[in-house]
């Protein structure tokens, strides 16, 4: 079977299984990139692909595309999903899966967060732009940064947030997370006030409140790519050398501040909506203060004369 037909069959299957558009698009981008590499190596049939082919592809991603270990592992995970699908549907014979025994690259775990100085610079800049130019974009971006810092929401959860999902009376928002799982998380009074004022601004600016919280200047849903472009523009303004300006860095910053203020691992897991506690534990092990506090409280030396 031709690789390009297998890729299309896999994408059709993901669409049939009702995966999110963003997930399907990610699969499409990664697999088309892999297909292009195979064509450059004169490989067009599935049976010609070996584990060596995939290793060569990942090395190319590292050397030519500048992909770090995390990005390469994400691509390998996609390829494993793809070839597992082909094996399960008997497109390739059992035992002929080239990704079966391939191990992931060792990742350097480094979680970047914003400092108070970073946050003050970004918010101050957007306030000045709004005051000077009176643009909708500046105020929307200002509120979005506050929302990301105060909620820990992912990019997809942020752009998909509807006003109907925001309960300002009870201080709760309902978000659609990964795998379309629905979760409700509390928000603070400060964030409620910011969202209420922003909603009133949108109502006056557009003449009516739209369906989505964060919208374009045409009152339509903001796309994930538009948010990424927004951060790219901010990056040019500030040129932060020590931290990546992205939606996920705000999520890391949220987790960091929660940990530093003594949040326990189970509460943080629920706030971040992690399905596995191992990821949450990574934050706690780096920044958690609870271990020191509990040790100071319960250490056996406390009541011994030494």
Coordinates of C-alpha atoms in Angstrom, one line a residue:
X1 CA 0.0 0.0 0.0
X2 CA 1.2 3.5 -0.8
X3 CA 2.2 5.5 2.2
X4 CA 0.1 8.6 1.1
X5 CA -3.0 6.4 0.9
X6 CA -2.3 4.9 4.3
X7 CA -1.9 8.4 5.8
X8 CA -5.2 9.5 4.3
X9 CA -7.0 6.4 5.6
X10 CA -5.6 7.0 9.1
X11 CA -6.8 10.6 9.1
X12 CA -10.2 9.6 7.9
X13 CA -10.4 7.1 10.7
X14 CA -9.5 9.8 13.3
X15 CA -12.2 12.1 11.8
X16 CA -14.7 9.2 12.0
X17 CA -13.8 8.7 15.7
X18 CA -14.7 12.4 16.2
X19 CA -11.3 13.5 17.4
X20 CA -10.9 17.3 17.7
X21 CA -10.0 19.3 14.6
X22 CA -6.8 20.4 16.3
X23 CA -5.7 16.9 17.0
X24 CA -6.5 15.7 13.5
X25 CA -4.6 18.7 12.1
X26 CA -1.5 17.9 14.2
X27 CA -1.6 14.3 12.9
X28 CA -1.9 15.6 9.4
X29 CA 1.1 18.0 9.7
X30 CA 3.4 15.4 11.3
X31 CA 2.5 12.6 9.0
X32 CA 2.7 14.7 5.8
X33 CA 6.2 15.8 6.9
X34 CA 7.2 12.2 7.4
X35 CA 5.7 11.3 4.0
X36 CA 7.7 14.1 2.3
X37 CA 10.9 12.8 4.0
X38 CA 10.2 9.3 2.7
X39 CA 9.6 10.5 -0.8
X40 CA 13.0 12.3 -0.6
X41 CA 14.5 8.9 0.2
X42 CA 12.7 7.3 -2.7
X43 CA 10.3 5.5 -0.4
X44 CA 6.6 5.5 -1.3
X45 CA 5.4 2.1 -0.1
X46 CA 4.6 1.1 3.4
X47 CA 6.6 -2.2 3.3
X48 CA 9.8 -0.2 2.5
X49 CA 9.7 1.7 5.8
X50 CA 11.9 0.3 8.5
X51 CA 13.0 1.4 12.0
X52 CA 16.1 2.8 10.3
X53 CA 13.9 5.0 8.1
X54 CA 12.2 6.5 11.1
X55 CA 15.4 7.0 13.0
X56 CA 16.8 8.9 9.9
X57 CA 13.7 11.0 9.8
X58 CA 14.0 11.9 13.5
X59 CA 17.7 12.7 13.1
X60 CA 16.7 15.0 10.2
X61 CA 14.2 16.7 12.5
X62 CA 16.9 17.3 15.0
X63 CA 19.6 18.5 12.7
X64 CA 17.7 20.4 10.0
X65 CA 14.5 21.4 11.8
X66 CA 16.1 22.1 15.1
X67 CA 13.6 19.8 17.0
X68 CA 14.5 19.2 20.6
X69 CA 13.9 15.8 22.3
X70 CA 10.4 16.6 23.4
X71 CA 9.3 17.6 19.9
X72 CA 11.0 14.5 18.4
X73 CA 9.2 12.3 21.0
X74 CA 5.9 13.9 20.1
X75 CA 6.5 13.0 16.4
X76 CA 7.6 9.4 17.3
X77 CA 4.4 9.1 19.4
X78 CA 2.4 10.1 16.3
X79 CA 4.2 7.6 14.2
X80 CA 3.6 4.8 16.8
X81 CA -0.1 5.7 16.8
X82 CA -0.2 5.6 13.0
X83 CA 1.6 2.3 12.6
X84 CA -0.3 0.7 15.5
X85 CA -3.5 1.6 13.6
X86 CA -2.1 0.0 10.4
X87 CA -1.2 -3.2 12.3
X88 CA -4.5 -3.5 14.1
X89 CA -6.3 -3.1 10.8
X90 CA -4.0 -5.7 9.1
X91 CA -2.7 -3.2 6.6
X92 CA 0.8 -4.3 7.7
X93 CA 1.5 -7.8 9.0
X94 CA 1.9 -8.4 12.8
X95 CA 5.5 -8.0 13.8
X96 CA 6.2 -5.7 10.8
X97 CA 5.5 -2.5 12.8
X98 CA 8.8 -0.4 12.4
X99 CA 8.0 1.6 15.6
X100 CA 7.3 -1.3 17.9
X101 CA 10.7 -1.4 19.7
X102 CA 11.7 2.2 19.2
X103 CA 12.5 4.0 22.4
X104 CA 11.9 7.7 23.1
X105 CA 14.8 10.1 23.4
X106 CA 15.7 11.1 26.9
X107 CA 14.3 14.6 27.6
X108 CA 15.8 17.3 29.6
X109 CA 13.1 18.4 32.0
X110 CA 13.1 22.2 32.1
X111 CA 9.9 24.0 33.0
X112 CA 10.2 27.7 32.3
X113 CA 8.0 30.3 34.2
X114 CA 7.4 34.0 34.0
X115 CA 8.7 36.2 36.8
X116 CA 6.9 39.2 38.2
X117 CA 9.0 41.4 36.0
X118 CA 8.0 39.5 32.8
X119 CA 4.3 39.8 33.7
X120 CA 4.5 43.5 34.7
X121 CA 6.2 44.3 31.4
X122 CA 3.6 42.5 29.3
X123 CA 0.5 43.9 31.1
X124 CA 2.0 47.4 31.3
X125 CA 2.7 47.4 27.5
X126 CA -0.8 46.3 26.6
X127 CA -2.3 48.9 29.0
X128 CA -0.3 51.6 27.3
X129 CA -1.2 50.4 23.8
X130 CA -4.9 50.3 24.7
X131 CA -4.7 53.8 26.2
X132 CA -2.8 55.2 23.2
X133 CA -4.5 53.4 20.3
X134 CA -7.8 52.4 21.9
X135 CA -7.7 49.1 20.1
X136 CA -9.9 46.1 20.9
X137 CA -6.9 43.7 20.4
X138 CA -4.9 45.3 23.2
X139 CA -7.6 45.0 25.8
X140 CA -8.6 41.5 24.7
X141 CA -4.9 40.4 24.9
X142 CA -4.6 42.0 28.3
X143 CA -7.6 40.1 29.6
X144 CA -6.4 36.9 28.0
X145 CA -3.0 37.1 29.8
X146 CA -4.8 37.7 33.1
X147 CA -7.1 34.8 32.4
X148 CA -4.2 32.4 31.6
X149 CA -2.4 33.4 34.7
X150 CA -5.5 33.0 36.9
X151 CA -6.9 29.8 35.5
X152 CA -3.9 27.7 34.2
X153 CA -6.0 26.9 31.1
X154 CA -4.5 25.4 27.9
X155 CA -4.6 27.1 24.6
X156 CA -7.4 25.0 23.2
X157 CA -9.5 25.5 26.4
X158 CA -9.0 29.2 26.2
X159 CA -10.1 29.8 22.6
X160 CA -13.0 27.4 23.1
X161 CA -14.3 29.1 26.2
X162 CA -17.9 30.4 25.7
X163 CA -19.6 33.0 27.8
X164 CA -22.2 30.3 28.7
X165 CA -19.2 28.4 30.3
X166 CA -18.5 31.3 32.7
X167 CA -20.5 31.3 35.9
X168 CA -19.7 34.7 37.5
X169 CA -22.2 34.2 40.3
X170 CA -20.6 31.0 41.6
X171 CA -17.1 31.8 40.4
X172 CA -16.8 28.7 38.2
X173 CA -15.8 28.1 34.5
X174 CA -16.4 25.0 32.5
X175 CA -13.7 24.0 30.2
X176 CA -13.3 21.4 27.4
X177 CA -10.0 19.8 28.0
X178 CA -8.0 17.1 26.2
X179 CA -10.0 14.3 24.7
X180 CA -13.0 16.5 25.0
X181 CA -13.3 16.0 28.7
X182 CA -15.4 18.6 30.5
X183 CA -14.2 20.0 33.8
X184 CA -15.3 22.8 36.1
X185 CA -12.7 24.8 37.9
X186 CA -13.1 27.8 40.3
X187 CA -11.9 31.3 39.5
X188 CA -11.0 34.1 41.9
X189 CA -13.0 37.2 42.6
X190 CA -10.3 39.3 40.9
X191 CA -10.6 37.3 37.6
X192 CA -14.4 37.4 37.8
X193 CA -14.3 41.2 38.0
X194 CA -11.9 41.4 35.0
X195 CA -14.1 39.1 32.9
X196 CA -17.2 41.0 33.9
X197 CA -15.7 44.3 32.8
X198 CA -14.4 42.8 29.6
X199 CA -17.8 41.3 28.8
X200 CA -19.4 44.8 29.2
X201 CA -16.7 46.3 26.9
X202 CA -17.4 43.6 24.2
X203 CA -21.1 44.3 24.5
X204 CA -20.6 48.0 23.9
X205 CA -17.8 47.5 21.2
X206 CA -19.8 45.0 19.1
X207 CA -23.3 45.9 20.0
X208 CA -23.9 42.4 21.5
X209 CA -22.0 39.8 23.3
X210 CA -20.7 37.0 21.1
X211 CA -20.7 33.3 21.8
X212 CA -17.0 33.0 22.6
X213 CA -15.1 34.9 25.3
X214 CA -12.0 35.6 23.2
X215 CA -12.9 36.8 19.7
X216 CA -11.6 38.5 16.7
X217 CA -12.4 42.1 15.8
X218 CA -15.4 40.6 13.9
X219 CA -16.7 39.0 17.1
X220 CA -15.8 35.5 15.8
X221 CA -14.0 32.7 17.7
X222 CA -10.3 33.3 18.0
X223 CA -8.2 30.5 16.5
X224 CA -5.2 28.9 18.3
X225 CA -2.9 30.2 15.5
X226 CA -4.1 33.7 16.1
X227 CA -3.1 33.4 19.8
X228 CA 0.3 32.0 18.8
X229 CA 0.8 35.0 16.5
X230 CA -0.1 37.3 19.3
X231 CA 2.6 35.9 21.4
X232 CA 5.1 36.0 18.5
X233 CA 4.4 39.8 18.3
X234 CA 4.9 40.2 22.0
X235 CA 8.1 38.3 21.8
X236 CA 9.5 40.8 19.3
X237 CA 8.6 43.6 21.6
X238 CA 10.2 42.2 24.7
X239 CA 12.7 39.7 23.4
X240 CA 12.8 37.7 26.6
X241 CA 16.0 35.6 26.5
X242 CA 15.3 33.5 29.6
X243 CA 11.8 32.2 28.9
X244 CA 9.6 31.2 26.0
X245 CA 6.6 33.4 25.4
X246 CA 3.7 31.0 24.9
X247 CA 0.4 30.0 26.2
X248 CA 1.9 26.9 28.0
X249 CA 4.4 29.0 29.8
X250 CA 1.5 30.8 31.5
X251 CA 0.1 27.4 32.5
X252 CA 3.5 26.5 34.0
X253 CA 3.6 29.9 35.8
X254 CA 0.1 29.2 37.2
X255 CA 1.4 25.8 38.6
X256 CA 4.6 27.4 39.9
X257 CA 2.7 30.1 41.8
X258 CA 0.2 27.6 43.2
X259 CA 3.1 25.4 44.4
X260 CA 5.0 28.2 46.0
X261 CA 1.9 29.3 47.9
X262 CA 1.6 25.8 49.4
X263 CA -1.0 24.1 47.2
X264 CA -1.1 20.3 47.6
X265 CA -0.6 17.9 44.8
X266 CA -4.2 16.7 44.6
X267 CA -5.7 20.2 44.4
X268 CA -3.2 21.2 41.8
X269 CA -4.0 18.0 39.8
X270 CA -7.6 19.0 39.7
X271 CA -6.9 22.6 38.8
X272 CA -4.6 21.5 35.9
X273 CA -6.9 18.7 34.9
X274 CA -4.1 16.1 34.7
X275 CA -5.4 12.6 34.2
X276 CA -2.2 11.2 35.8
X277 CA -0.8 12.5 39.0
X278 CA 2.8 11.9 37.8
X279 CA 2.8 15.1 35.7
X280 CA 1.5 17.1 38.6
X281 CA 4.1 15.6 40.9
X282 CA 6.8 17.0 38.6
X283 CA 5.7 20.5 39.5
X284 CA 5.5 19.7 43.2
X285 CA 9.0 18.1 43.3
X286 CA 10.4 21.2 41.7
X287 CA 8.6 24.0 43.6
X288 CA 6.5 22.5 46.3
X289 CA 6.8 23.9 49.8
X290 CA 4.5 21.4 51.4
X291 CA 7.3 18.8 51.9
X292 CA 9.4 21.3 54.0
X293 CA 6.4 22.4 56.0
X294 CA 5.4 18.8 56.8
X295 CA 8.9 17.9 57.7
X296 CA 9.2 21.0 60.0
X297 CA 6.0 20.0 61.7
X298 CA 6.4 16.2 62.1
X299 CA 10.1 15.5 62.1
X300 CA 11.0 13.2 65.1
X301 CA 13.8 15.4 66.2
X302 CA 11.3 18.1 67.1
X303 CA 10.6 16.6 70.5
X304 CA 14.0 15.1 71.3
X305 CA 16.6 16.7 73.5
X306 CA 19.8 16.3 71.4

